Amino acid sequence: MKILAVETSCDDTCIAIAKGGKTFLNFKILSSVVSSQVKIHQKFGGVYPSLARREHEKNLPFVLKESLKECGLLAIKKNTIPKKEIVLYEKIFAKEQNLLKGFLNFVGQYKKPRIDLLAVTVGPGLEPCLWTGVNFAKALSSWLGVKIVPVNHIEAHIFSNFLSSDARRLAVKQKNVLFPSIALIVSGGHTQLILVKELGKYKILGETRDDAAGEAFDKIARILGLPYPGGPAIEEIAKQLSMINDKLSIKLPRPMIFSKDYDFSFSGLKTAVLYDYKKRPKKIRESKEYIVQMAREAQEAIVEVLVKKTIRAAKEFKAKSIILGGGVSANERLRTLFKEKINKMAAKPLLLFPEKYLATDNAQMVALCGYFYWLKSDKIKDWKNIKACADLRIA
Ligand code: KG4
Ligand code: ZN
């Protein structure tokens, strides 16, 4: 069977095509395309939902074409689209006129590819962005005559770890080595600590009360005059150890590190950075030395809180593994600190993290999650019953 997955929850337009078989082990990515909008949002230092939606509308037909081409499923065939179908597509894309044009153009030019199932991210995420992907999947579903699995974006980030066949083998053959697990999903929009009893069974232990960890990286980078996305920019500049000394004595709080719950809060950290920045003379705060040291301290503050709370949850729930996901999980310092702390634990849970390019948004993880539910004959829906849900919860 072949599955086509669509992901548009934030600012990346992503489509992946994969091949499945009889079990969770038989899964192979055939193609994957990510069209990043970073350049567009860089000017604003963050993602503007209405702008992102407009870009998704423009990108989706093109990304579809590229992903089909990459795996040899694109074939030219001029078609006249029946009036009845056009009326249906007009209804689906009532709020996305540009996407309607792009979709009709595609359907009029290419042969129906042999796809057996669709998967689409329905939430959580930015509402207008989610709807473009969801409506695109609905129209494709109607055109191809196949069903859709609606996918939770947070769950997809958990699944990004299982794109590795080794991790999949463990999940199938040695479940007791992996579960229960604690998943830390940290991205631009979300920070959640989740108890994973097994794949498909979750309980949210805690989450951010205000800004997400990635959002904190992005906002702090902006204060320091670093480009968007802030996470990679801060990580990169914080590596310049030759700039580190005690002269500036920069010290930031570790918000909620000792609180008894598993919640997080990062907006105070951003305020603390802004406060320190404003009180320094212009010459100092714009110096390389200051920017490097502040970036490093901010990264330490965020990473220490994330690691401390995750390790505490792992101990309390006797986790066999810790699973990382989301853009912030690409951070080397976060991965290193996890390894150090796990080494000091008696139980030494396994540490799973996705390959860096799969830590940020992509449709491969959506395809795998959709495939998982297809194998269970669960969540497979008619396109008429699919809708976006910006604040969808995993449990
Ligand atoms: O998962 P993702 O691609 O999109 C959302 O679902 O939000 O995550 C994007 C976020 C951004 O806030 C970005 O600054 C952060 O992930 N990020 C990083 C790194 N790479 C991306 N944060 C820290 N270190 C990184 N290397
Ligand atoms: Zn994400």
CSV table of C-alpha atoms and ligand atoms in Angstrom, one decimal:
chain,number,residue,atom,x,y,z
A,1,MET,CA,0.0,0.0,0.0
A,2,LYS,CA,1.1,3.6,-0.6
A,3,ILE,CA,0.3,6.4,1.8
A,4,LEU,CA,0.6,10.2,1.0
A,5,ALA,CA,0.9,12.5,4.0
A,6,VAL,CA,0.4,16.3,4.3
A,7,GLU,CA,1.7,18.6,7.0
A,8,THR,CA,1.0,22.3,7.2
A,9,SER,CA,0.5,23.0,10.9
A,10,CYS,CA,3.0,25.9,11.0
A,11,ASP,CA,5.3,27.4,8.4
A,12,ASP,CA,6.6,24.4,6.5
A,13,THR,CA,4.7,22.9,3.6
A,14,CYS,CA,5.4,19.2,3.7
A,15,ILE,CA,4.3,16.2,1.7
A,16,ALA,CA,5.8,12.6,2.0
A,17,ILE,CA,4.9,9.4,0.2
A,18,ALA,CA,5.6,6.1,1.8
A,19,LYS,CA,5.1,2.4,1.1
A,20,GLY,CA,3.7,0.1,3.7
A,21,GLY,CA,3.2,-3.7,4.0
A,22,LYS,CA,1.8,-6.1,6.6
A,23,THR,CA,3.4,-4.8,9.8
A,24,PHE,CA,4.9,-1.7,11.4
A,25,LEU,CA,8.3,-2.9,10.3
A,26,ASN,CA,7.4,-2.8,6.6
A,27,PHE,CA,7.5,1.0,6.1
A,28,LYS,CA,9.6,2.8,3.6
A,29,ILE,CA,9.7,6.5,2.7
A,30,LEU,CA,9.6,6.9,-1.1
A,31,SER,CA,9.7,10.7,-1.2
A,32,SER,CA,9.6,13.7,1.1
A,33,VAL,CA,9.5,17.3,0.2
A,34,VAL,CA,9.6,20.2,2.7
A,35,SER,CA,9.1,23.7,1.4
A,36,SER,CA,10.3,26.1,4.1
A,37,GLN,CA,9.0,29.6,4.5
A,38,VAL,CA,11.8,30.7,6.8
A,39,LYS,CA,13.0,33.5,4.4
A,40,ILE,CA,9.5,35.0,4.4
A,41,HIS,CA,9.0,35.0,8.1
A,42,GLN,CA,12.6,36.1,8.9
A,43,LYS,CA,11.7,39.7,8.2
A,44,PHE,CA,9.2,39.6,11.0
A,45,GLY,CA,11.2,37.4,13.5
A,46,GLY,CA,8.3,35.0,13.8
A,47,VAL,CA,5.5,33.2,11.9
A,48,TYR,CA,2.5,35.2,10.8
A,49,PRO,CA,-0.4,32.8,10.4
A,50,SER,CA,-2.2,34.6,7.5
A,51,LEU,CA,1.1,35.0,5.6
A,52,ALA,CA,2.0,31.3,6.3
A,53,ARG,CA,-1.4,30.2,5.0
A,54,ARG,CA,-1.0,32.2,1.8
A,55,GLU,CA,2.3,30.5,1.2
A,56,HIS,CA,0.9,27.0,1.9
A,57,GLU,CA,-1.8,27.7,-0.7
A,58,LYS,CA,0.9,28.6,-3.2
A,59,ASN,CA,3.2,25.8,-2.3
A,60,LEU,CA,0.9,22.8,-1.8
A,61,PRO,CA,0.3,21.9,-5.5
A,62,PHE,CA,4.0,22.4,-6.3
A,63,VAL,CA,5.1,20.3,-3.3
A,64,LEU,CA,2.6,17.5,-4.3
A,65,LYS,CA,4.1,17.5,-7.9
A,66,GLU,CA,7.6,17.3,-6.6
A,67,SER,CA,6.9,14.5,-4.1
A,68,LEU,CA,5.1,12.5,-6.8
A,69,LYS,CA,7.9,13.1,-9.3
A,70,GLU,CA,10.6,12.1,-6.8
A,71,CYS,CA,9.1,8.6,-6.5
A,72,GLY,CA,8.1,8.1,-10.1
A,73,LEU,CA,4.3,8.6,-9.5
A,74,LEU,CA,3.9,11.7,-11.6
A,75,ALA,CA,2.4,11.2,-15.1
A,76,ILE,CA,1.0,13.8,-17.5
A,77,LYS,CA,-2.6,13.2,-18.7
A,78,LYS,CA,-4.9,16.0,-19.8
A,79,ASN,CA,-8.3,15.7,-18.2
A,80,THR,CA,-11.5,17.6,-18.4
A,81,ILE,CA,-12.8,17.9,-14.9
A,82,PRO,CA,-16.6,17.2,-14.7
A,83,LYS,CA,-18.6,20.2,-13.6
A,84,LYS,CA,-20.0,18.3,-10.6
A,85,GLU,CA,-16.4,17.8,-9.3
A,86,ILE,CA,-15.5,21.4,-9.9
A,87,VAL,CA,-18.5,22.4,-7.8
A,88,LEU,CA,-17.3,20.1,-5.0
A,89,TYR,CA,-13.8,21.4,-5.0
A,90,GLU,CA,-15.1,25.0,-5.0
A,91,LYS,CA,-17.0,24.1,-1.8
A,92,ILE,CA,-14.0,22.5,-0.2
A,93,PHE,CA,-11.7,25.4,-1.0
A,94,ALA,CA,-14.4,28.1,-0.4
A,95,LYS,CA,-11.8,30.1,1.7
A,96,GLU,CA,-8.7,29.2,-0.3
A,97,GLN,CA,-9.3,30.5,-3.8
A,98,ASN,CA,-5.6,30.3,-4.7
A,99,LEU,CA,-5.4,26.7,-3.6
A,100,LEU,CA,-8.5,26.0,-5.6
A,101,LYS,CA,-6.8,27.3,-8.8
A,102,GLY,CA,-3.6,25.3,-8.1
A,103,PHE,CA,-5.5,22.1,-7.3
A,104,LEU,CA,-7.7,22.3,-10.5
A,105,ASN,CA,-4.7,23.0,-12.5
A,106,PHE,CA,-3.0,19.9,-11.1
A,107,VAL,CA,-6.0,17.6,-11.6
A,108,GLY,CA,-6.4,18.9,-15.2
A,109,GLN,CA,-2.8,18.0,-16.0
A,110,TYR,CA,-1.9,14.8,-14.3
A,111,LYS,CA,-3.0,11.2,-14.1
A,112,LYS,CA,-4.4,10.0,-10.7
A,113,PRO,CA,-1.4,8.5,-8.9
A,114,ARG,CA,-1.8,5.1,-7.3
A,115,ILE,CA,-2.2,6.1,-3.6
A,116,ASP,CA,-4.2,4.0,-1.2
A,117,LEU,CA,-4.4,6.2,1.8
A,118,LEU,CA,-3.9,9.8,2.9
A,119,ALA,CA,-2.8,11.1,6.3
A,120,VAL,CA,-3.0,14.8,7.3
A,121,THR,CA,-2.1,16.8,10.3
A,122,VAL,CA,-5.3,18.1,11.8
A,123,GLY,CA,-3.9,19.8,14.9
A,124,PRO,CA,-2.6,21.2,17.1
A,125,GLY,CA,-1.2,24.1,15.2
A,126,LEU,CA,-2.0,27.5,13.6
A,127,GLU,CA,-5.6,27.3,12.5
A,128,PRO,CA,-5.5,28.9,9.0
A,129,CYS,CA,-2.4,26.8,8.2
A,130,LEU,CA,-3.9,23.6,9.4
A,131,TRP,CA,-7.0,24.2,7.2
A,132,THR,CA,-5.0,24.6,4.0
A,133,GLY,CA,-3.5,21.1,4.5
A,134,VAL,CA,-6.7,19.6,5.7
A,135,ASN,CA,-8.7,21.0,2.7
A,136,PHE,CA,-6.0,19.9,0.3
A,137,ALA,CA,-6.1,16.4,1.7
A,138,LYS,CA,-9.9,16.4,1.5
A,139,ALA,CA,-9.9,17.4,-2.2
A,140,LEU,CA,-7.2,14.8,-2.9
A,141,SER,CA,-9.2,12.2,-1.1
A,142,SER,CA,-12.3,12.9,-3.1
A,143,TRP,CA,-10.3,12.9,-6.4
A,144,LEU,CA,-8.4,9.7,-5.6
A,145,GLY,CA,-11.3,7.9,-3.9
A,146,VAL,CA,-9.3,7.0,-0.8
A,147,LYS,CA,-9.8,7.5,2.9
A,148,ILE,CA,-7.9,9.8,5.3
A,149,VAL,CA,-6.2,9.2,8.7
A,150,PRO,CA,-6.3,12.5,10.7
A,151,VAL,CA,-3.0,12.9,12.6
A,152,ASN,CA,-2.2,14.7,15.8
A,153,HIS,CA,1.0,16.8,15.2
A,154,ILE,CA,2.4,16.1,18.7
A,155,GLU,CA,1.9,12.4,18.2
A,156,ALA,CA,3.6,12.7,14.8
A,157,HIS,CA,6.7,14.2,16.5
A,158,ILE,CA,6.8,11.2,18.8
A,159,PHE,CA,6.6,9.0,15.7
A,160,SER,CA,9.5,10.8,14.1
A,161,ASN,CA,11.7,8.6,16.3
A,162,PHE,CA,10.3,5.5,14.7
A,163,LEU,CA,11.2,6.5,11.2
A,164,SER,CA,14.4,4.6,12.1
A,165,SER,CA,13.9,0.9,11.5
A,166,ASP,CA,15.9,0.0,14.6
A,167,ALA,CA,13.5,1.9,16.8
A,168,ARG,CA,10.5,0.4,15.0
A,169,ARG,CA,11.9,-3.1,15.6
A,170,LEU,CA,12.1,-2.3,19.3
A,171,ALA,CA,8.6,-1.0,19.3
A,172,VAL,CA,7.3,-4.2,17.7
A,173,LYS,CA,9.6,-6.9,19.1
A,174,GLN,CA,10.7,-5.5,22.5
A,175,LYS,CA,8.0,-3.3,23.7
A,176,ASN,CA,9.1,-3.8,27.3
A,177,VAL,CA,12.5,-2.3,26.5
A,178,LEU,CA,10.8,1.0,25.4
A,179,PHE,CA,7.6,1.4,27.4
A,180,PRO,CA,6.5,3.1,29.5
A,181,SER,CA,8.3,6.0,28.1
A,182,ILE,CA,8.5,9.8,28.8
A,183,ALA,CA,8.2,11.9,25.7
A,184,LEU,CA,9.4,15.5,25.7
A,185,ILE,CA,7.9,17.3,22.7
A,186,VAL,CA,9.5,20.8,22.3
A,187,SER,CA,8.8,23.0,19.3
A,188,GLY,CA,8.0,26.5,18.3
A,189,GLY,CA,4.3,26.1,19.4
A,190,HIS,CA,4.4,23.4,22.0
A,191,THR,CA,6.2,22.1,25.1
A,192,GLN,CA,4.7,19.0,26.5
A,193,LEU,CA,5.8,16.2,28.8
A,194,ILE,CA,3.9,13.0,27.9
A,195,LEU,CA,3.7,9.6,29.5
A,196,VAL,CA,3.7,7.1,26.6
A,197,LYS,CA,2.3,3.8,27.9
A,198,GLU,CA,2.7,2.4,24.4
A,199,LEU,CA,2.4,3.9,20.9
A,200,GLY,CA,-1.2,5.2,20.7
A,201,LYS,CA,-1.7,5.5,24.5
A,202,TYR,CA,-0.7,8.8,26.1
A,203,LYS,CA,-1.2,10.9,29.2
A,204,ILE,CA,-0.1,14.5,29.3
A,205,LEU,CA,1.9,15.1,32.5
A,206,GLY,CA,2.7,18.7,32.0
A,207,GLU,CA,3.0,21.5,29.5
A,208,THR,CA,4.0,25.1,29.2
A,209,ARG,CA,1.8,27.7,30.8
A,210,ASP,CA,2.9,30.4,28.4
A,211,ASP,CA,5.6,30.4,25.8
A,212,ALA,CA,6.9,27.2,24.2
A,213,ALA,CA,10.6,26.4,24.5
A,214,GLY,CA,11.2,27.1,20.8
A,215,GLU,CA,9.2,30.3,21.1
A,216,ALA,CA,11.5,31.4,23.9
A,217,PHE,CA,14.6,30.6,21.7
A,218,ASP,CA,12.9,32.7,18.9
A,219,LYS,CA,12.0,35.7,21.1
A,220,ILE,CA,15.4,35.8,22.8
A,221,ALA,CA,17.2,35.6,19.5
A,222,ARG,CA,15.1,38.5,18.3
A,223,ILE,CA,16.1,40.6,21.3
A,224,LEU,CA,19.8,39.8,20.6
A,225,GLY,CA,19.4,40.7,16.9
A,226,LEU,CA,19.9,37.1,15.8
A,227,PRO,CA,17.9,35.7,12.8
A,228,TYR,CA,14.7,33.6,12.9
A,229,PRO,CA,14.4,30.7,13.7
A,230,GLY,CA,16.2,31.6,16.9
A,231,GLY,CA,17.0,28.1,18.1
A,232,PRO,CA,19.6,27.2,15.6
A,233,ALA,CA,21.0,30.8,15.6
A,234,ILE,CA,21.4,30.7,19.4
A,235,GLU,CA,22.9,27.2,19.4
A,236,GLU,CA,25.4,28.2,16.8
A,237,ILE,CA,26.6,31.4,18.4
A,238,ALA,CA,26.7,29.9,21.9
A,239,LYS,CA,29.5,27.5,20.7
A,240,GLN,CA,32.0,30.4,20.6
A,241,LEU,CA,33.7,29.5,23.8
A,242,SER,CA,36.5,31.9,23.3
A,243,MET,CA,34.0,34.7,24.0
A,244,ILE,CA,33.0,33.3,27.4
A,245,ASN,CA,34.3,35.0,30.6
A,246,ASP,CA,32.9,36.1,34.0
A,247,LYS,CA,33.2,39.8,33.3
A,248,LEU,CA,29.6,40.4,32.3
A,249,SER,CA,28.2,38.0,35.0
A,250,ILE,CA,25.1,37.2,33.1
A,251,LYS,CA,22.7,35.0,35.1
A,252,LEU,CA,19.2,34.0,34.2
A,253,PRO,CA,16.5,32.2,36.2
A,254,ARG,CA,15.6,28.5,35.6
A,255,PRO,CA,11.8,29.0,35.7
A,256,MET,CA,9.8,26.4,37.6
A,257,ILE,CA,12.7,24.0,37.8
A,258,PHE,CA,11.8,23.0,41.3
A,259,SER,CA,8.0,23.2,41.0
A,260,LYS,CA,6.3,19.9,42.0
A,261,ASP,CA,4.3,19.6,38.8
A,262,TYR,CA,5.5,18.9,35.3
A,263,ASP,CA,4.6,22.3,33.9
A,264,PHE,CA,6.9,24.8,32.3
A,265,SER,CA,7.0,28.6,31.9
A,266,PHE,CA,9.3,30.4,29.6
A,267,SER,CA,7.9,33.9,29.1
A,268,GLY,CA,9.6,35.1,32.3
A,269,LEU,CA,12.9,34.0,30.9
A,270,LYS,CA,12.4,36.2,27.8
A,271,THR,CA,11.5,39.1,30.1
A,272,ALA,CA,14.7,38.5,32.1
A,273,VAL,CA,16.8,38.6,29.0
A,274,LEU,CA,15.1,41.8,27.9
A,275,TYR,CA,15.6,43.4,31.3
A,276,ASP,CA,19.3,42.6,31.3
A,277,TYR,CA,19.7,43.8,27.7
A,278,LYS,CA,18.0,47.1,28.4
A,279,LYS,CA,20.1,47.9,31.5
A,280,ARG,CA,23.4,47.4,29.7
A,281,PRO,CA,25.0,50.3,27.8
A,282,LYS,CA,24.5,50.1,24.1
A,283,LYS,CA,28.2,49.4,23.4
A,284,ILE,CA,28.1,46.4,25.7
A,285,ARG,CA,24.8,44.9,24.7
A,286,GLU,CA,25.6,45.1,21.0
A,287,SER,CA,29.1,43.5,21.5
A,288,LYS,CA,29.8,40.0,20.3
A,289,GLU,CA,30.9,39.1,23.8
A,290,TYR,CA,27.5,40.0,25.3
A,291,ILE,CA,25.5,38.3,22.6
A,292,VAL,CA,27.5,35.1,22.8
A,293,GLN,CA,27.3,34.9,26.5
A,294,MET,CA,23.6,35.8,26.7
A,295,ALA,CA,22.8,33.2,24.0
A,296,ARG,CA,24.7,30.6,25.9
A,297,GLU,CA,23.1,31.4,29.3
A,298,ALA,CA,19.6,31.4,27.7
A,299,GLN,CA,20.2,28.1,26.1
A,300,GLU,CA,21.5,26.6,29.4
A,301,ALA,CA,18.5,28.0,31.3
A,302,ILE,CA,16.0,26.4,28.8
A,303,VAL,CA,17.8,23.1,28.4
A,304,GLU,CA,18.4,22.6,32.2
A,305,VAL,CA,14.7,23.1,33.0
A,306,LEU,CA,13.6,20.7,30.2
A,307,VAL,CA,16.1,18.0,31.2
A,308,LYS,CA,15.5,18.3,34.9
A,309,LYS,CA,11.8,17.9,34.7
A,310,THR,CA,11.9,15.1,32.1
A,311,ILE,CA,14.4,13.1,34.2
A,312,ARG,CA,12.2,13.5,37.3
A,313,ALA,CA,9.2,12.2,35.3
A,314,ALA,CA,11.3,9.3,34.0
A,315,LYS,CA,12.2,8.4,37.6
A,316,GLU,CA,8.6,8.7,38.9
A,317,PHE,CA,7.1,6.7,36.2
A,318,LYS,CA,9.9,4.2,36.0
A,319,ALA,CA,10.3,5.0,32.3
A,320,LYS,CA,12.3,2.5,30.1
A,321,SER,CA,13.0,5.3,27.6
A,322,ILE,CA,13.0,9.0,27.0
A,323,ILE,CA,11.7,10.1,23.6
A,324,LEU,CA,12.5,13.6,22.2
A,325,GLY,CA,10.8,15.4,19.4
A,326,GLY,CA,10.0,18.8,17.9
A,327,GLY,CA,12.4,21.4,16.5
A,328,VAL,CA,14.1,22.1,19.8
A,329,SER,CA,15.1,18.5,20.1
A,330,ALA,CA,17.6,19.2,17.3
A,331,ASN,CA,19.6,21.1,19.9
A,332,GLU,CA,23.0,19.5,20.6
A,333,ARG,CA,23.3,20.9,24.1
A,334,LEU,CA,19.9,19.4,25.0
A,335,ARG,CA,20.9,16.0,23.7
A,336,THR,CA,24.3,16.1,25.5
A,337,LEU,CA,22.8,17.1,28.8
A,338,PHE,CA,20.2,14.3,28.6
A,339,LYS,CA,23.0,11.8,27.9
A,340,GLU,CA,25.0,13.1,30.9
A,341,LYS,CA,22.1,13.0,33.3
A,342,ILE,CA,20.9,9.5,32.1
A,343,ASN,CA,24.4,8.2,32.6
A,344,LYS,CA,24.1,9.1,36.3
A,345,MET,CA,20.8,7.3,36.7
A,346,ALA,CA,20.6,3.8,38.2
A,347,ALA,CA,17.9,2.7,35.7
A,348,LYS,CA,19.6,4.4,32.6
A,349,PRO,CA,16.5,4.7,30.3
A,350,LEU,CA,17.2,4.5,26.6
A,351,LEU,CA,17.3,7.9,24.9
A,352,LEU,CA,15.6,8.3,21.5
A,353,PHE,CA,15.8,11.3,19.4
A,354,PRO,CA,15.1,11.8,15.7
A,355,GLU,CA,17.6,12.6,13.1
A,356,LYS,CA,18.1,16.4,13.1
A,357,TYR,CA,16.3,17.0,9.8
A,358,LEU,CA,13.3,15.0,11.1
A,359,ALA,CA,13.2,16.9,14.5
A,360,THR,CA,11.6,19.9,12.8
A,361,ASP,CA,8.3,19.6,10.9
A,362,ASN,CA,8.1,17.1,8.1
A,363,ALA,CA,5.4,14.8,6.6
A,364,GLN,CA,7.4,11.6,7.0
A,365,MET,CA,6.4,11.4,10.6
A,366,VAL,CA,2.8,12.0,9.7
A,367,ALA,CA,2.9,9.2,7.1
A,368,LEU,CA,4.2,6.8,9.7
A,369,CYS,CA,1.6,7.8,12.3
A,370,GLY,CA,-1.1,7.4,9.7
A,371,TYR,CA,0.3,4.0,8.7
A,372,PHE,CA,0.3,2.9,12.4
A,373,TYR,CA,-3.4,3.6,12.7
A,374,TRP,CA,-4.1,2.0,9.3
A,375,LEU,CA,-2.5,-1.2,10.5
A,376,LYS,CA,-4.9,-1.1,13.5
A,377,SER,CA,-7.9,-0.3,11.2
A,378,ASP,CA,-8.4,2.7,13.5
A,379,LYS,CA,-9.1,6.4,12.8
A,380,ILE,CA,-9.6,5.8,9.1
A,381,LYS,CA,-12.2,8.3,8.0
A,382,ASP,CA,-14.2,9.6,5.0
A,383,TRP,CA,-13.0,13.0,3.9
A,384,LYS,CA,-16.3,14.5,4.8
A,385,ASN,CA,-15.6,13.8,8.5
A,386,ILE,CA,-12.2,15.5,8.7
A,387,LYS,CA,-11.7,18.9,10.2
A,388,ALA,CA,-8.8,20.9,11.6
A,389,CYS,CA,-8.6,21.5,15.3
A,390,ALA,CA,-6.0,24.1,16.4
A,391,ASP,CA,-6.0,23.0,20.1
A,392,LEU,CA,-6.2,19.3,19.6
A,393,ARG,CA,-4.9,17.3,22.6
A,394,ILE,CA,-3.0,14.1,22.4
A,395,ALA,CA,-4.8,12.4,25.3
B,1,KG4,O1,8.8,21.4,15.4
B,1,KG4,P1,9.1,22.7,14.7
B,1,KG4,O2,9.8,22.6,13.3
B,1,KG4,O3,7.7,23.5,14.4
B,1,KG4,C1,6.7,23.6,15.3
B,1,KG4,O4,5.9,22.6,15.4
B,1,KG4,O5,6.6,24.6,16.0
B,1,KG4,O6,9.9,23.6,15.7
B,1,KG4,C2,10.4,24.9,15.3
B,1,KG4,C3,11.1,25.5,16.5
B,1,KG4,C4,11.5,26.9,16.4
B,1,KG4,O7,11.1,27.6,17.5
B,1,KG4,C5,13.0,26.8,16.3
B,1,KG4,O8,13.7,28.0,16.9
B,1,KG4,C6,13.3,25.6,17.2
B,1,KG4,O9,12.3,24.7,16.8
B,1,KG4,N1,14.6,25.0,16.8
B,1,KG4,C7,15.6,24.9,17.7
B,1,KG4,C8,16.7,24.3,17.0
B,1,KG4,N2,16.3,24.0,15.7
B,1,KG4,C9,15.0,24.4,15.6
B,1,KG4,N3,15.7,25.2,19.0
B,1,KG4,C10,16.9,25.0,19.6
B,1,KG4,N4,18.0,24.5,19.0
B,1,KG4,C11,17.9,24.1,17.7
B,1,KG4,N5,19.0,23.6,17.1
B,2,ZN,ZN,6.2,20.6,15.0
